[in-house]
Amino acid sequence: MKHFHSLLAVVSAACTLVSATPVQTSSFSTSNPFKDHSFFISPRYREEALQASVTFAKQGKWDFANRATYIATKVGSFVWVADNAAVPSVTDWLKEASLIEKVTGKKQVVEIQVYNLPDRDCSAKSSGGELSYADGGEAKYQAYIQAIVAQIKKFPDIRVVIGLEPDSIGNLVTNLSVPKCGNNAEAQKRSLGYAIAALQLPNVAIYVDGAHAGWVGWPGNIDIAADIISEIVTKAKAINPKSKIRGVATNVSNYNGLGNQPQEGYDDLVYVRNLQPLLAAK
C-alpha cells in the first residue's frame, strides 16, 4: 500500500468534519524521521529520574544513582497528550527542544503520544478518558486535534513524531462484542482518519497504533488489523488526499520481546514483520 512504507516497534453519530483541511503534507512518509536526531527527553520523566538518583545517592546506592542520572539526561521517551488540559504542554516541549538545538547544535525529535480518542480503552474500566461520543465527543476530538496542530505549527523547524491513540486498533480488532466498543467503532475510525488528515504537516511523522503481538499478532487477528488500518488511512485520504502515515507503533505500554521470543504472539519483531506485507498489499 503506497501510504505504508515502514513499521516501527516502540517500547507505549455522524458529524460534519470541519472544513480546515491541511494543504501541507509530511515529508517523512518514505524517510526515517529519527535519523540524525536526538530523542527529546520528557521533562517529567527527567525530573522523576533525577529524584530517584538523589534518593539512591542518599542510600549509598551509587550504581543505581548513576543509572538514574544517565536515564534522566540521555534516554528520551514519548510525552503524552492524554486530555485537553495537556495540549498547551506541546508548546512547552517544542520550545525546550528548540532551545536545546540552539544551545547544543543537536537536532531534536519530539515524540508525542496523542491519546484522547472518545471512549478510548472501551473494553477497560480504568482509563476511559474525558471524551464520549454520546456527549459530542467527535466534534470535541476534532477540536482537540486542531489545538495540537496549532501548537506544532508554531515550531515548523522542530521534528515531531506522533504515536496516534494507543490501544485503538486492538479494541477495533478484538473487542467489538463489548457494547461500548462495537457501538462506537465507526465513529472511532472516522476520528482516527480525521487526526491523520489534520496532522499532515511537513515536520510531522505519524505512527498509528498497532496494539502488540500478544493482542493482534495471532492468525485471524493480524489480517483484521491490517484491514482496519488500511480503512482508517482511506478515511484520512477522503478528507485530505495527501494523507500518509509513516508506520505502525506497537508494544507501547507492554513488555513483549523484540526478536528474542520463539513463541508466536510473544515477539513484536515477529509481529511487525508479519504485519508489514499485509499492509503493503493494501
C-alpha positions in Angstrom: 0.0 0.0 0.0 1.5 3.3 -1.0 0.9 5.1 2.3 2.6 2.3 4.3 6.3 2.5 4.0 7.6 1.1 7.2 6.8 -0.3 10.6 8.2 0.8 14.0 8.0 -1.3 17.1 8.1 1.1 20.1 8.9 0.3 23.9 3.5 2.5 24.9 -23.3 9.6 15.4 -22.3 11.3 12.2 -20.7 14.7 12.4 -19.6 17.0 9.7 -15.9 17.3 9.6 -14.5 20.8 9.9 -13.5 22.4 6.6 -10.0 23.4 7.6 -8.2 20.7 5.6 -4.4 20.9 5.8 -2.7 21.6 2.4 0.9 20.6 3.5 2.0 17.0 3.9 4.6 15.3 5.9 8.0 14.7 4.2 8.6 11.5 6.3 6.3 9.0 4.6 9.4 7.4 3.0 12.3 8.5 5.2 13.3 7.8 8.7 12.2 10.7 11.0 14.7 9.7 13.7 17.8 9.8 11.6 20.4 12.3 12.7 18.2 13.5 15.6 18.4 13.1 19.3 15.4 11.9 21.3 13.8 14.6 23.3 13.8 13.8 27.0 10.5 14.1 28.7 10.8 16.9 31.4 8.5 15.0 33.7 10.4 11.7 33.3 13.7 13.6 33.7 12.6 15.1 37.0 11.4 11.7 38.3 14.6 10.0 37.3 16.8 12.8 38.9 14.7 12.5 42.1 15.4 8.8 42.0 19.1 9.4 41.6 19.2 11.6 44.6 17.3 9.0 46.7 19.7 6.3 45.6 22.7 8.5 46.4 21.4 9.2 49.9 21.2 5.5 50.4 24.7 4.9 49.2 23.5 3.0 46.1 25.8 4.8 43.7 25.4 2.3 40.8 21.7 2.9 40.8 22.2 6.6 41.3 24.4 6.8 38.2 22.0 4.7 36.2 19.1 7.0 37.1 21.2 10.1 36.2 22.0 8.6 32.8 18.3 7.9 32.2 17.4 11.4 33.2 20.0 13.0 30.8 20.3 10.6 28.0 17.2 8.5 27.5 14.3 10.0 25.5 10.7 8.9 25.7 7.3 9.9 24.4 5.4 12.7 26.1 1.7 12.2 26.4 -1.2 14.5 25.5 -3.9 12.5 27.3 -6.5 15.2 27.7 -7.3 18.8 26.6 -5.5 20.2 29.7 -2.2 18.8 28.4 -2.4 20.4 25.0 -0.6 23.6 25.9 2.4 21.4 27.1 3.1 20.8 23.4 4.3 24.3 23.1 6.5 23.9 26.2 8.1 20.8 24.9 8.8 22.2 21.4 10.1 25.4 22.9 12.5 23.4 25.0 13.6 21.3 22.1 14.2 24.4 20.0 16.4 25.9 22.8 18.3 22.6 23.1 19.0 22.7 19.4 20.2 26.3 19.6 22.5 25.7 22.6 23.9 22.3 21.6 23.6 22.2 17.9 22.0 18.8 18.2 18.7 18.3 16.3 15.8 17.1 18.4 12.9 14.8 17.6 10.0 15.3 19.9 7.9 12.1 20.3 4.2 12.7 21.3 1.5 10.2 22.1 -1.9 11.6 21.1 -4.2 9.8 23.5 -7.7 11.3 23.8 -9.9 9.3 21.5 -13.6 9.4 22.6 -14.5 6.3 24.6 -10.8 5.2 24.4 -9.9 1.9 26.1 -13.6 0.9 25.6 -13.1 -2.6 26.9 -11.5 -1.4 30.2 -12.8 0.4 33.2 -9.8 2.3 34.4 -8.9 4.8 31.6 -11.9 5.8 29.6 -10.7 9.3 29.1 -12.6 12.6 29.1 -14.5 12.4 25.8 -17.5 10.3 24.8 -19.4 10.1 21.5 -22.6 10.2 23.5 -21.7 13.8 24.6 -20.5 15.4 21.3 -17.1 13.6 21.5 -16.5 13.5 17.8 -16.6 17.3 17.4 -14.6 17.8 20.7 -11.9 15.4 19.5 -11.6 17.3 16.2 -11.1 20.5 18.2 -8.5 18.7 20.4 -6.6 17.6 17.3 -6.8 21.1 15.8 -5.4 22.5 19.0 -2.4 20.2 18.8 -1.9 21.1 15.2 -1.9 24.8 16.1 0.8 24.2 18.7 3.0 22.2 16.3 2.7 24.9 13.6 4.4 27.4 15.9 7.6 25.3 15.6 8.0 24.3 11.9 11.7 23.5 12.3 11.3 21.0 15.1 10.8 17.4 14.1 7.8 15.7 15.7 6.8 12.0 15.8 3.2 11.3 16.6 2.1 8.0 18.2 -1.6 8.0 17.4 -4.1 6.6 20.0 -2.5 3.5 21.7 -4.9 0.6 22.0 -7.4 1.9 19.4 -6.6 -0.7 16.8 -6.5 -3.5 19.3 -10.0 -2.7 20.5 -11.3 -2.4 17.0 -9.9 -5.8 16.2 -10.9 -7.9 19.2 -13.5 -6.1 21.4 -16.4 -5.2 19.1 -18.6 -7.6 21.2 -18.2 -5.1 24.1 -21.1 -2.6 23.5 -19.0 0.5 24.2 -16.5 -0.7 21.6 -18.9 -2.0 19.0 -21.3 0.9 19.2 -18.5 3.4 18.7 -16.3 1.6 16.3 -17.2 3.5 13.1 -17.0 6.8 14.9 -13.6 5.9 16.2 -12.4 5.1 12.7 -13.7 8.4 11.5 -11.9 10.2 14.3 -8.6 8.4 13.7 -8.9 9.3 10.0 -9.6 12.9 10.8 -6.5 13.0 13.1 -4.2 11.6 10.4 -5.6 14.1 7.8 -5.2 17.1 10.2 -1.7 16.2 11.3 -0.2 16.2 7.8 2.5 18.8 8.5 5.9 19.0 6.9 7.7 18.3 10.2 5.4 15.6 11.5 5.6 11.8 11.1 2.6 9.7 12.1 2.6 6.2 13.5 -0.8 4.7 14.0 -1.5 2.1 16.8 -0.7 -1.5 16.1 -1.5 -2.9 19.6 1.0 -5.6 20.3 1.9 -9.2 19.3 0.0 -10.8 22.2 -3.1 -8.9 21.3 -3.4 -8.9 17.5 -0.3 -10.8 16.4 -2.2 -14.1 16.1 -3.6 -15.6 12.9 -7.1 -14.4 12.4 -6.4 -11.1 14.2 -3.4 -9.8 12.2 -5.3 -9.7 8.9 -8.2 -7.8 10.5 -5.7 -5.3 12.0 -4.2 -4.7 8.5 -7.7 -4.2 7.1 -8.7 -1.7 9.8 -5.5 0.3 9.5 -6.0 0.5 5.7 -9.6 1.6 6.1 -8.6 4.4 8.5 -6.0 5.7 6.2 -8.5 5.6 3.4 -10.9 7.7 5.5 -8.0 10.2 6.1 -7.4 10.4 2.3 -11.0 11.2 1.8 -10.5 14.3 4.0 -7.0 15.2 2.8 -6.0 13.3 -0.4 -2.3 13.7 0.5 -2.7 11.9 3.8 0.0 9.4 4.7 1.4 7.7 7.7 5.0 6.7 8.4 4.2 3.3 10.0 2.8 1.5 13.0 3.7 1.8 16.7 3.4 -1.4 18.7 4.0 -2.6 22.2 3.6 1.0 23.5 2.7 0.1 27.1 3.5 -3.6 27.2 6.5 -5.8 27.7 6.8 -8.2 24.8 10.1 -9.4 23.5 11.7 -7.9 20.4 13.5 -10.6 18.4 14.1 -12.9 21.3 10.9 -14.8 21.9 10.3 -18.0 19.9 6.6 -18.3 20.8 4.1 -16.9 18.3 2.2 -13.9 19.8 5.0 -13.0 22.2 7.5 -11.3 20.0 6.7 -7.9 18.5 9.5 -8.1 15.9 7.9 -11.2 14.5 4.6 -9.5 14.6 5.6 -6.4 12.7 7.4 -8.4 10.1 4.2 -10.4 9.6 2.1 -7.3 9.5 4.2 -5.4 7.0 3.5 -7.4 3.9 -0.2 -7.4 4.7 -0.2 -3.6 4.8 1.9 -3.3 1.7 -0.6 -5.4 -0.2 -3.5 -3.0 0.6 
